[in-house]
PDB file of C-alpha atoms in Angstrom:
ATOM      1  CA  MET A   1      -4.017  -7.857  20.261  1.00  0.00           C
ATOM      2  CA  THR A   2      -2.618  -6.226  17.168  1.00  0.00           C
ATOM      3  CA  VAL A   3       0.118  -3.785  16.276  1.00  0.00           C
ATOM      4  CA  ASP A   4      -2.578  -1.271  15.309  1.00  0.00           C
ATOM      5  CA  GLN A   5      -4.051  -1.520  18.803  1.00  0.00           C
ATOM      6  CA  LEU A   6      -0.623  -0.824  20.303  1.00  0.00           C
ATOM      7  CA  ILE A   7      -0.178   2.180  17.994  1.00  0.00           C
ATOM      8  CA  ALA A   8      -3.547   3.560  19.079  1.00  0.00           C
ATOM      9  CA  PHE A   9      -2.939   2.939  22.776  1.00  0.00           C
ATOM     10  CA  TYR A  10       0.484   4.569  22.796  1.00  0.00           C
ATOM     11  CA  GLU A  11      -0.800   7.415  20.603  1.00  0.00           C
ATOM     12  CA  VAL A  12       1.996   7.193  18.065  1.00  0.00           C
ATOM     13  CA  LYS A  13       1.710   7.764  14.330  1.00  0.00           C
ATOM     14  CA  ASN A  14       3.583   4.792  12.922  1.00  0.00           C
ATOM     15  CA  LYS A  15       5.431   1.569  13.609  1.00  0.00           C
ATOM     16  CA  SER A  16       8.803   3.272  13.942  1.00  0.00           C
ATOM     17  CA  GLN A  17       7.470   5.524  16.688  1.00  0.00           C
ATOM     18  CA  LEU A  18       5.863   2.514  18.377  1.00  0.00           C
ATOM     19  CA  ALA A  19       9.167   0.642  18.328  1.00  0.00           C
ATOM     20  CA  GLN A  20      10.880   3.610  19.933  1.00  0.00           C
ATOM     21  CA  LYS A  21       8.115   4.076  22.515  1.00  0.00           C
ATOM     22  CA  ILE A  22       8.221   0.457  23.696  1.00  0.00           C
ATOM     23  CA  SER A  23      12.008   0.065  23.267  1.00  0.00           C
ATOM     24  CA  ALA A  24      11.711  -2.615  20.607  1.00  0.00           C
ATOM     25  CA  ALA A  25      13.470  -3.047  17.291  1.00  0.00           C
ATOM     26  CA  ARG A  26      11.532  -1.956  14.217  1.00  0.00           C
ATOM     27  CA  SER A  27      12.066  -5.465  12.854  1.00  0.00           C
ATOM     28  CA  THR A  28      10.261  -6.855  15.899  1.00  0.00           C
ATOM     29  CA  ILE A  29       7.181  -4.811  15.057  1.00  0.00           C
ATOM     30  CA  THR A  30       7.330  -6.099  11.475  1.00  0.00           C
ATOM     31  CA  GLU A  31       7.520  -9.690  12.746  1.00  0.00           C
ATOM     32  CA  TRP A  32       4.514  -9.068  15.002  1.00  0.00           C
ATOM     33  CA  GLU A  33       2.578  -7.825  11.984  1.00  0.00           C
ATOM     34  CA  LYS A  34       3.461 -10.906   9.958  1.00  0.00           C
ATOM     35  CA  ASN A  35       3.151 -13.570  12.646  1.00  0.00           C
ATOM     36  CA  GLY A  36       1.116 -11.949  15.409  1.00  0.00           C
ATOM     37  CA  ILE A  37       2.310 -10.695  18.760  1.00  0.00           C
ATOM     38  CA  PRO A  38       3.630 -13.631  20.824  1.00  0.00           C
ATOM     39  CA  PRO A  39       1.295 -14.785  23.631  1.00  0.00           C
ATOM     40  CA  ARG A  40       3.659 -13.874  26.478  1.00  0.00           C
ATOM     41  CA  THR A  41       4.243 -10.448  24.972  1.00  0.00           C
ATOM     42  CA  GLN A  42       0.488  -9.907  24.692  1.00  0.00           C
ATOM     43  CA  ALA A  43       0.079 -10.914  28.329  1.00  0.00           C
ATOM     44  CA  SER A  44       2.804  -8.448  29.313  1.00  0.00           C
ATOM     45  CA  PHE A  45       1.115  -5.619  27.434  1.00  0.00           C
ATOM     46  CA  GLU A  46      -2.197  -6.463  29.111  1.00  0.00           C
ATOM     47  CA  VAL A  47      -0.528  -6.069  32.506  1.00  0.00           C
ATOM     48  CA  LEU A  48       1.446  -2.960  31.496  1.00  0.00           C
ATOM     49  CA  THR A  49      -1.710  -1.259  30.211  1.00  0.00           C
ATOM     50  CA  ASN A  50      -3.761  -2.252  33.262  1.00  0.00           C
ATOM     51  CA  GLY A  51      -6.097  -4.215  31.029  1.00  0.00           C
ATOM     52  CA  ALA A  52      -6.724  -1.455  28.488  1.00  0.00           C
ATOM     53  CA  LEU A  53      -5.324  -3.834  25.880  1.00  0.00           C
ATOM     54  CA  LYS A  54      -6.420  -7.451  26.094  1.00  0.00           C
ATOM     55  CA  ALA A  55      -4.354 -10.473  25.168  1.00  0.00           C
ATOM     56  CA  ASP A  56      -6.004 -12.818  22.697  1.00  0.00           C
ATOM     57  CA  ARG A  57      -7.263 -15.555  25.015  1.00  0.00           C
ATOM     58  CA  LYS A  58      -7.267 -18.159  22.230  1.00  0.00           C
ATOM     59  CA  VAL A  59      -3.559 -17.558  21.682  1.00  0.00           C
ATOM     60  CA  LEU A  60      -2.808 -17.805  25.399  1.00  0.00           C
ATOM     61  CA  LEU A  61      -4.386 -21.255  25.621  1.00  0.00           C
ATOM     62  CA  VAL A  62      -2.055 -22.748  23.012  1.00  0.00           C
TER      63      VAL A  62
END
């Protein structure tokens, strides 16, 4: 799962709007871009989106 996928799913135009939409700090979004979205966070988004977004299974197994 990527930040771009979250932006597309939530139908926002940029990272600032995404941060606001999901109640996260803008710096958190930047960290996700640099280091990837943490596995537990990906799993949460998979549940919150009813499976529309999928967590990276390889990351979850680590």
